[in-house]
Backbone as JSON Lines, residues from 0, in Angstrom:
{"i":0,"aa":"X","n":[195.89,48.6,181.96],"ca":[195.03,47.6,181.35],"c":[195.76,46.85,180.23]}
{"i":1,"aa":"X","n":[196.57,47.57,179.44],"ca":[197.33,46.93,178.38],"c":[198.32,45.91,178.94]}
{"i":2,"aa":"X","n":[198.88,46.2,180.09],"ca":[199.85,45.3,180.7],"c":[199.19,43.97,181.02]}
{"i":3,"aa":"X","n":[197.98,44.01,181.55],"ca":[197.27,42.78,181.9],"c":[196.96,41.97,180.64]}
{"i":4,"aa":"X","n":[196.51,42.64,179.59],"ca":[196.2,41.93,178.34],"c":[197.46,41.3,177.75]}
{"i":5,"aa":"X","n":[198.58,42.06,177.78],"ca":[199.83,41.52,177.27],"c":[200.29,40.33,178.11]}
{"i":6,"aa":"X","n":[200.13,40.45,179.42],"ca":[200.52,39.37,180.33],"c":[199.71,38.11,180.04]}
{"i":7,"aa":"X","n":[198.4,38.26,179.84],"ca":[197.54,37.11,179.53],"c":[197.9,36.49,178.18]}
{"i":8,"aa":"X","n":[198.36,37.29,177.25],"ca":[198.74,36.78,175.93],"c":[200.06,36.02,175.98]}
{"i":9,"aa":"X","n":[201.03,36.55,176.71],"ca":[202.36,35.95,176.72],"c":[202.53,34.83,177.73]}
{"i":10,"aa":"X","n":[201.72,34.82,178.78],"ca":[201.89,33.83,179.85],"c":[201.83,32.38,179.36]}
{"i":11,"aa":"X","n":[200.84,31.99,178.54],"ca":[200.81,30.59,178.08],"c":[202.07,30.19,177.32]}
{"i":12,"aa":"X","n":[202.59,31.09,176.46],"ca":[203.79,30.76,175.69],"c":[204.99,30.6,176.61]}
{"i":13,"aa":"X","n":[205.13,31.49,177.59],"ca":[206.25,31.4,178.53],"c":[206.15,30.12,179.35]}
{"i":14,"aa":"X","n":[204.95,29.82,179.83],"ca":[204.76,28.6,180.63],"c":[205.04,27.35,179.81]}
{"i":15,"aa":"X","n":[204.59,27.33,178.55],"ca":[204.82,26.13,177.74],"c":[206.31,25.92,177.5]}
{"i":16,"aa":"X","n":[207.07,27.01,177.3],"ca":[208.52,26.87,177.13],"c":[209.16,26.34,178.41]}
{"i":17,"aa":"X","n":[208.67,26.82,179.57],"ca":[209.22,26.33,180.84],"c":[208.92,24.85,181.03]}
{"i":18,"aa":"X","n":[207.72,24.45,180.66],"ca":[207.35,23.04,180.78],"c":[208.23,22.2,179.89]}
{"i":19,"aa":"X","n":[208.45,22.64,178.65],"ca":[209.29,21.89,177.72],"c":[210.71,21.81,178.24]}
{"i":20,"aa":"X","n":[211.23,22.93,178.76],"ca":[212.59,22.91,179.31],"c":[212.7,21.97,180.5]}
{"i":21,"aa":"X","n":[211.64,21.89,181.31],"ca":[211.69,21.03,182.5],"c":[211.75,19.55,182.13]}
{"i":22,"aa":"X","n":[211.26,19.19,180.94],"ca":[211.31,17.8,180.49],"c":[212.62,17.47,179.79]}
{"i":23,"aa":"X","n":[213.47,18.44,179.59],"ca":[214.73,18.17,178.91],"c":[214.55,18.3,177.41]}
{"i":24,"aa":"X","n":[215.22,17.46,176.67],"ca":[215.15,17.56,175.21],"c":[213.92,16.83,174.7]}
{"i":25,"aa":"X","n":[212.93,17.59,174.32],"ca":[211.7,16.99,173.79],"c":[211.87,16.73,172.3]}
{"i":26,"aa":"X","n":[211.24,15.71,171.8],"ca":[211.32,15.38,170.4],"c":[210.08,15.84,169.65]}
{"i":27,"aa":"X","n":[209.36,16.77,170.24],"ca":[208.16,17.3,169.61],"c":[208.58,18.45,168.71]}
{"i":28,"aa":"X","n":[208.19,18.43,167.44],"ca":[208.59,19.51,166.53],"c":[207.94,20.83,166.91]}
{"i":29,"aa":"X","n":[208.57,21.93,166.5],"ca":[208.06,23.27,166.79],"c":[206.86,23.64,165.92]}
{"i":30,"aa":"X","n":[206.71,23.0,164.78],"ca":[205.62,23.31,163.86],"c":[204.99,22.0,163.36]}
{"i":31,"aa":"X","n":[203.75,22.06,162.91],"ca":[203.08,20.84,162.44],"c":[203.84,20.2,161.28]}
{"i":32,"aa":"X","n":[203.89,18.89,161.27],"ca":[204.59,18.17,160.21],"c":[203.67,17.22,159.45]}
{"i":33,"aa":"X","n":[202.38,17.39,159.59],"ca":[201.45,16.47,158.95],"c":[201.28,16.79,157.48]}
{"i":34,"aa":"X","n":[200.86,15.78,156.78],"ca":[200.55,15.92,155.36],"c":[199.16,15.33,155.15]}
{"i":35,"aa":"X","n":[198.44,15.8,154.15],"ca":[197.12,15.23,153.89],"c":[197.22,13.74,153.58]}
{"i":36,"aa":"X","n":[196.25,12.98,154.01],"ca":[196.2,11.53,153.8],"c":[195.62,11.25,152.41]}
{"i":37,"aa":"X","n":[196.27,10.39,151.67],"ca":[195.75,9.95,150.39],"c":[194.72,8.85,150.65]}
{"i":38,"aa":"X","n":[193.46,9.16,150.41],"ca":[192.37,8.22,150.7],"c":[192.52,6.91,149.93]}
{"i":39,"aa":"X","n":[193.2,6.94,148.79],"ca":[193.37,5.73,147.98],"c":[194.3,4.72,148.64]}
{"i":40,"aa":"X","n":[195.16,5.18,149.55],"ca":[196.07,4.27,150.23],"c":[195.43,3.58,151.42]}
{"i":41,"aa":"X","n":[194.29,4.09,151.86],"ca":[193.59,3.47,153.0],"c":[192.84,2.23,152.55]}
{"i":42,"aa":"X","n":[192.63,1.28,153.48],"ca":[191.81,0.12,153.12],"c":[190.37,0.56,152.85]}
{"i":43,"aa":"X","n":[189.59,-0.27,152.18],"ca":[188.2,0.11,151.92],"c":[187.44,0.33,153.23]}
{"i":44,"aa":"X","n":[186.47,1.24,153.24],"ca":[185.72,1.51,154.47],"c":[185.06,0.24,155.01]}
{"i":45,"aa":"X","n":[185.06,0.12,156.33],"ca":[184.49,-1.06,157.0],"c":[182.97,-0.96,156.99]}
{"i":46,"aa":"X","n":[182.31,-2.05,156.65],"ca":[180.86,-2.09,156.76],"c":[180.5,-2.99,157.94]}
{"i":47,"aa":"X","n":[179.42,-2.67,158.61],"ca":[179.03,-3.39,159.82],"c":[177.65,-4.01,159.61]}
{"i":48,"aa":"X","n":[177.6,-5.34,159.57],"ca":[176.31,-6.01,159.47],"c":[175.71,-6.14,160.87]}
{"i":49,"aa":"X","n":[174.48,-6.61,160.95],"ca":[173.77,-6.69,162.22],"c":[174.47,-7.6,163.23]}
{"i":50,"aa":"X","n":[175.03,-8.7,162.74],"ca":[175.72,-9.62,163.63],"c":[176.97,-8.97,164.25]}
{"i":51,"aa":"X","n":[177.71,-8.22,163.43],"ca":[178.9,-7.52,163.93],"c":[178.51,-6.44,164.95]}
{"i":52,"aa":"X","n":[177.43,-5.71,164.66],"ca":[176.98,-4.66,165.59],"c":[176.57,-5.28,166.92]}
{"i":53,"aa":"X","n":[175.83,-6.39,166.88],"ca":[175.45,-7.07,168.13],"c":[176.67,-7.52,168.91]}
{"i":54,"aa":"X","n":[177.66,-8.05,168.2],"ca":[178.88,-8.51,168.86],"c":[179.62,-7.34,169.5]}
{"i":55,"aa":"X","n":[179.76,-6.23,168.79],"ca":[180.43,-5.05,169.34],"c":[179.67,-4.48,170.53]}
{"i":56,"aa":"X","n":[178.35,-4.5,170.46],"ca":[177.55,-4.02,171.58],"c":[177.79,-4.84,172.84]}
{"i":57,"aa":"X","n":[177.89,-6.14,172.68],"ca":[178.14,-7.01,173.83],"c":[179.54,-6.81,174.38]}
{"i":58,"aa":"X","n":[180.53,-6.63,173.5],"ca":[181.9,-6.44,173.97],"c":[182.09,-5.09,174.65]}
{"i":59,"aa":"X","n":[181.55,-4.04,174.05],"ca":[181.8,-2.68,174.54],"c":[180.72,-2.17,175.47]}
{"i":60,"aa":"X","n":[179.63,-2.89,175.59],"ca":[178.49,-2.44,176.39],"c":[178.04,-1.04,175.96]}
{"i":61,"aa":"X","n":[177.97,-0.86,174.64],"ca":[177.51,0.39,174.05],"c":[176.36,0.05,173.11]}
{"i":62,"aa":"X","n":[175.34,0.89,173.11],"ca":[174.18,0.64,172.27],"c":[174.33,1.37,170.95]}
{"i":63,"aa":"X","n":[174.43,0.62,169.85],"ca":[174.47,1.18,168.51],"c":[173.09,1.04,167.88]}
{"i":64,"aa":"X","n":[172.08,1.49,168.59],"ca":[170.7,1.24,168.21],"c":[170.19,2.04,167.03]}
{"i":65,"aa":"X","n":[170.93,3.03,166.54],"ca":[170.44,3.81,165.41],"c":[171.55,3.98,164.37]}
{"i":66,"aa":"X","n":[171.15,4.46,163.21],"ca":[172.1,4.6,162.1],"c":[173.17,5.65,162.41]}
{"i":67,"aa":"X","n":[172.81,6.68,163.16],"ca":[173.78,7.73,163.5],"c":[174.95,7.14,164.31]}
{"i":68,"aa":"X","n":[174.65,6.23,165.24],"ca":[175.7,5.6,166.04],"c":[176.6,4.72,165.18]}
{"i":69,"aa":"X","n":[176.01,4.0,164.24],"ca":[176.79,3.15,163.36],"c":[177.66,4.0,162.43]}
{"i":70,"aa":"X","n":[177.13,5.14,161.97],"ca":[177.93,6.05,161.14],"c":[179.11,6.6,161.94]}
{"i":71,"aa":"X","n":[178.89,6.94,163.21],"ca":[179.96,7.44,164.06],"c":[181.03,6.36,164.26]}
{"i":72,"aa":"X","n":[180.59,5.13,164.44],"ca":[181.53,4.01,164.57],"c":[182.36,3.85,163.29]}
{"i":73,"aa":"X","n":[181.71,3.95,162.14],"ca":[182.41,3.83,160.86],"c":[183.46,4.93,160.71]}
{"i":74,"aa":"X","n":[183.11,6.16,161.1],"ca":[184.06,7.27,161.0],"c":[185.24,7.06,161.95]}
{"i":75,"aa":"X","n":[184.98,6.52,163.13],"ca":[186.07,6.27,164.09],"c":[187.02,5.21,163.56]}
{"i":76,"aa":"X","n":[186.48,4.15,162.95],"ca":[187.33,3.1,162.38],"c":[188.11,3.65,161.19]}
{"i":77,"aa":"X","n":[187.48,4.48,160.4],"ca":[188.16,5.09,159.24],"c":[189.3,5.99,159.71]}
{"i":78,"aa":"X","n":[189.07,6.73,160.79],"ca":[190.12,7.59,161.35],"c":[191.28,6.73,161.85]}
{"i":79,"aa":"X","n":[190.97,5.63,162.51],"ca":[192.02,4.74,163.03],"c":[192.77,4.04,161.9]}
{"i":80,"aa":"X","n":[192.11,3.84,160.77],"ca":[192.79,3.21,159.63],"c":[193.99,4.02,159.15]}
{"i":81,"aa":"X","n":[193.99,5.33,159.41],"ca":[195.09,6.18,158.99],"c":[196.4,5.77,159.67]}
{"i":82,"aa":"X","n":[196.31,5.13,160.83],"ca":[197.51,4.69,161.53],"c":[198.28,3.63,160.73]}
{"i":83,"aa":"X","n":[197.57,2.93,159.85],"ca":[198.23,1.92,159.03],"c":[199.25,2.54,158.08]}
{"i":84,"aa":"X","n":[199.09,3.82,157.77],"ca":[199.98,4.5,156.83],"c":[201.21,5.11,157.49]}
{"i":85,"aa":"X","n":[201.26,5.1,158.81],"ca":[202.38,5.71,159.52],"c":[203.59,4.8,159.44]}
{"i":86,"aa":"X","n":[204.7,5.36,158.98],"ca":[205.95,4.6,158.89],"c":[206.66,4.65,160.24]}
{"i":87,"aa":"X","n":[206.71,3.53,160.92],"ca":[207.35,3.47,162.24],"c":[208.7,2.77,162.2]}
{"i":88,"aa":"X","n":[209.28,2.69,161.01],"ca":[210.59,2.07,160.86],"c":[211.62,2.84,161.68]}
{"i":89,"aa":"X","n":[212.35,2.14,162.53],"ca":[213.39,2.76,163.35],"c":[212.88,3.48,164.59]}
{"i":90,"aa":"X","n":[211.58,3.43,164.85],"ca":[211.02,4.07,166.03],"c":[210.94,3.05,167.16]}
{"i":91,"aa":"X","n":[211.59,3.35,168.27],"ca":[211.56,2.43,169.4],"c":[210.26,2.62,170.18]}
{"i":92,"aa":"X","n":[209.7,1.53,170.69],"ca":[208.48,1.66,171.49],"c":[208.75,2.46,172.77]}
{"i":93,"aa":"X","n":[207.75,3.21,173.19],"ca":[207.88,4.0,174.41],"c":[207.17,3.29,175.55]}
{"i":94,"aa":"X","n":[207.72,3.4,176.73],"ca":[207.03,2.87,177.9],"c":[206.25,3.97,178.61]}
{"i":95,"aa":"X","n":[206.53,5.21,178.25],"ca":[205.85,6.35,178.86],"c":[205.97,7.54,177.92]}
{"i":96,"aa":"X","n":[205.03,8.47,178.03],"ca":[205.13,9.68,177.23],"c":[206.16,10.63,177.82]}
{"i":97,"aa":"X","n":[206.53,10.41,179.05],"ca":[207.6,11.19,179.69],"c":[208.91,10.47,179.4]}
{"i":98,"aa":"X","n":[209.48,10.73,178.26],"ca":[210.56,9.94,177.71],"c":[211.78,9.8,178.61]}
{"i":99,"aa":"X","n":[212.24,10.89,179.15],"ca":[213.52,10.85,179.85],"c":[213.38,11.06,181.35]}
{"i":100,"aa":"X","n":[212.24,10.73,181.9],"ca":[212.04,10.9,183.33],"c":[211.78,9.55,183.97]}
{"i":101,"aa":"X","n":[212.33,9.38,185.15],"ca":[212.09,8.14,185.89],"c":[210.71,8.2,186.51]}
{"i":102,"aa":"X","n":[209.96,7.14,186.37],"ca":[208.63,7.07,186.97],"c":[208.71,6.15,188.18]}
{"i":103,"aa":"X","n":[208.37,6.7,189.32],"ca":[208.48,5.95,190.56],"c":[207.12,5.39,190.93]}
{"i":104,"aa":"X","n":[207.11,4.16,191.35],"ca":[205.87,3.51,191.77],"c":[205.72,3.73,193.27]}
{"i":105,"aa":"X","n":[204.54,4.22,193.63],"ca":[204.32,4.5,195.05],"c":[204.02,3.2,195.8]}
{"i":106,"aa":"X","n":[204.2,3.25,197.09],"ca":[203.88,2.11,197.93],"c":[202.36,1.93,197.96]}
{"i":107,"aa":"X","n":[201.91,0.71,197.9],"ca":[200.48,0.43,197.94],"c":[200.11,0.08,199.38]}
{"i":108,"aa":"X","n":[199.85,1.11,200.15],"ca":[199.52,0.93,201.56],"c":[198.02,1.0,201.76]}
{"i":109,"aa":"X","n":[197.49,0.14,202.58],"ca":[196.07,0.14,202.89],"c":[195.79,1.27,203.86]}
{"i":110,"aa":"X","n":[194.88,2.18,203.47],"ca":[194.53,3.31,204.34],"c":[193.37,2.93,205.25]}
{"i":111,"aa":"X","n":[192.36,2.33,204.66],"ca":[191.22,1.87,205.44],"c":[191.05,0.39,205.13]}
{"i":112,"aa":"X","n":[190.86,-0.38,206.13],"ca":[190.72,-1.8,205.88],"c":[189.48,-2.37,206.53]}
{"i":113,"aa":"X","n":[189.24,-3.63,206.25],"ca":[188.14,-4.37,206.85],"c":[186.79,-3.69,206.64]}
{"i":114,"aa":"X","n":[186.52,-3.24,205.41],"ca":[185.24,-2.6,205.12],"c":[184.39,-3.46,204.19]}
{"i":115,"aa":"X","n":[184.72,-4.73,204.1],"ca":[184.01,-5.64,203.2],"c":[182.52,-5.69,203.51]}
{"i":116,"aa":"X","n":[182.16,-5.84,204.77],"ca":[180.74,-5.96,205.13],"c":[179.97,-4.69,204.78]}
{"i":117,"aa":"X","n":[180.57,-3.55,205.0],"ca":[179.91,-2.28,204.68],"c":[179.67,-2.17,203.18]}
{"i":118,"aa":"X","n":[180.68,-2.51,202.38],"ca":[180.55,-2.43,200.93],"c":[179.52,-3.42,200.39]}
{"i":119,"aa":"X","n":[179.51,-4.63,200.93],"ca":[178.54,-5.62,200.46],"c":[177.11,-5.25,200.83]}
{"i":120,"aa":"X","n":[176.92,-4.51,201.92],"ca":[175.57,-4.09,202.3],"c":[175.0,-3.08,201.32]}
{"i":121,"aa":"X","n":[175.82,-2.23,200.75],"ca":[175.33,-1.2,199.83],"c":[175.31,-1.69,198.38]}
{"i":122,"aa":"X","n":[175.82,-2.88,198.12],"ca":[175.86,-3.41,196.76],"c":[174.45,-3.76,196.3]}
{"i":123,"aa":"X","n":[174.18,-3.49,195.04],"ca":[172.88,-3.82,194.48],"c":[172.72,-5.34,194.35]}
{"i":124,"aa":"X","n":[173.81,-6.01,193.98],"ca":[173.76,-7.45,193.8],"c":[175.04,-8.07,194.33]}
{"i":125,"aa":"X","n":[174.88,-9.15,195.11],"ca":[176.02,-9.86,195.69],"c":[175.85,-11.34,195.39]}
{"i":126,"aa":"X","n":[176.95,-11.99,194.98],"ca":[176.95,-13.43,194.75],"c":[178.11,-14.01,195.53]}
{"i":127,"aa":"X","n":[177.79,-14.91,196.46],"ca":[178.79,-15.58,197.28],"c":[179.81,-14.6,197.86]}
{"i":128,"aa":"X","n":[179.34,-13.56,198.49],"ca":[180.17,-12.54,199.14],"c":[181.07,-11.79,198.18]}
{"i":129,"aa":"X","n":[180.65,-11.69,196.9],"ca":[181.35,-10.9,195.91],"c":[180.4,-9.84,195.37]}
{"i":130,"aa":"X","n":[180.91,-8.63,195.18],"ca":[180.16,-7.54,194.59],"c":[180.02,-7.8,193.1]}
{"i":131,"aa":"X","n":[178.81,-7.68,192.56],"ca":[178.57,-7.88,191.13],"c":[178.39,-6.5,190.5]}
{"i":132,"aa":"X","n":[179.28,-6.16,189.58],"ca":[179.23,-4.86,188.92],"c":[178.05,-4.8,187.96]}
{"i":133,"aa":"X","n":[177.44,-3.62,187.81],"ca":[176.34,-3.48,186.85],"c":[176.85,-3.7,185.43]}
{"i":134,"aa":"X","n":[176.01,-4.2,184.53],"ca":[176.46,-4.58,183.21],"c":[176.76,-3.42,182.26]}
{"i":135,"aa":"X","n":[176.42,-2.2,182.57],"ca":[176.65,-1.09,181.65],"c":[175.34,-0.5,181.21]}
{"i":136,"aa":"X","n":[175.31,0.12,180.03],"ca":[174.1,0.8,179.6],"c":[173.18,-0.06,178.75]}
{"i":137,"aa":"X","n":[173.51,-1.32,178.56],"ca":[172.66,-2.22,177.78],"c":[172.23,-3.38,178.67]}
{"i":138,"aa":"X","n":[170.95,-3.58,178.84],"ca":[170.54,-4.78,179.55],"c":[170.8,-5.99,178.66]}
{"i":139,"aa":"X","n":[171.86,-6.72,178.95],"ca":[172.3,-7.81,178.07],"c":[171.24,-8.89,177.92]}
{"i":140,"aa":"X","n":[170.48,-9.13,178.97],"ca":[169.47,-10.19,178.85],"c":[168.46,-9.83,177.77]}
{"i":141,"aa":"X","n":[168.07,-8.57,177.66],"ca":[167.11,-8.16,176.63],"c":[167.75,-8.25,175.25]}
{"i":142,"aa":"X","n":[169.02,-7.87,175.12],"ca":[169.71,-7.94,173.84],"c":[169.88,-9.39,173.4]}
{"i":143,"aa":"X","n":[170.22,-10.26,174.35],"ca":[170.4,-11.68,174.02],"c":[169.08,-12.26,173.55]}
{"i":144,"aa":"X","n":[167.98,-11.92,174.27],"ca":[166.67,-12.42,173.87],"c":[166.31,-11.95,172.47]}
{"i":145,"aa":"X","n":[166.56,-10.66,172.17],"ca":[166.17,-10.14,170.85],"c":[167.0,-10.78,169.74]}
{"i":146,"aa":"X","n":[168.29,-11.04,169.99],"ca":[169.12,-11.67,168.96],"c":[168.75,-13.14,168.78]}
{"i":147,"aa":"X","n":[168.34,-13.8,169.85],"ca":[167.89,-15.2,169.74],"c":[166.6,-15.28,168.95]}
{"i":148,"aa":"X","n":[165.71,-14.29,169.15],"ca":[164.45,-14.28,168.42],"c":[164.72,-14.07,166.93]}
{"i":149,"aa":"X","n":[165.71,-13.23,166.57],"ca":[166.04,-12.98,165.18],"c":[166.54,-14.24,164.5]}
{"i":150,"aa":"X","n":[167.33,-15.05,165.24],"ca":[167.9,-16.26,164.66],"c":[166.84,-17.32,164.39]}
{"i":151,"aa":"X","n":[165.77,-17.33,165.19],"ca":[164.71,-18.33,164.99],"c":[163.88,-17.97,163.82]}
């Protein structure tokens, strides 16, 4: 029984070392290198007025209908603001997280074809033989009407 417990404990560490070795020389440090963020260096917290919230809702198709959602949005923006403090001097942009591996693009071969009529039959809405995607979780027409009523 002890052997199984020891095996379960050591297996993830052994596998992670094998994965790292398979990628070659990784530039990931062995231990955390973070430091606490000085809140005074961050820009002032973002405030969101009703017009901004309506605009974000239309762009992201997300409903920020209550204060909890707006608070979560504010925390996410505040978290992203920390990226402004990162010194990227001398850091080359990456095209992939797999730094030293060649990424091959597969052939784009059609497996099944000529299914347009079948797909258009099951579509909820079709305009001029084009499938119309659903708008998301916000009925935009209702949101547009409510914002127009507010402006009047």
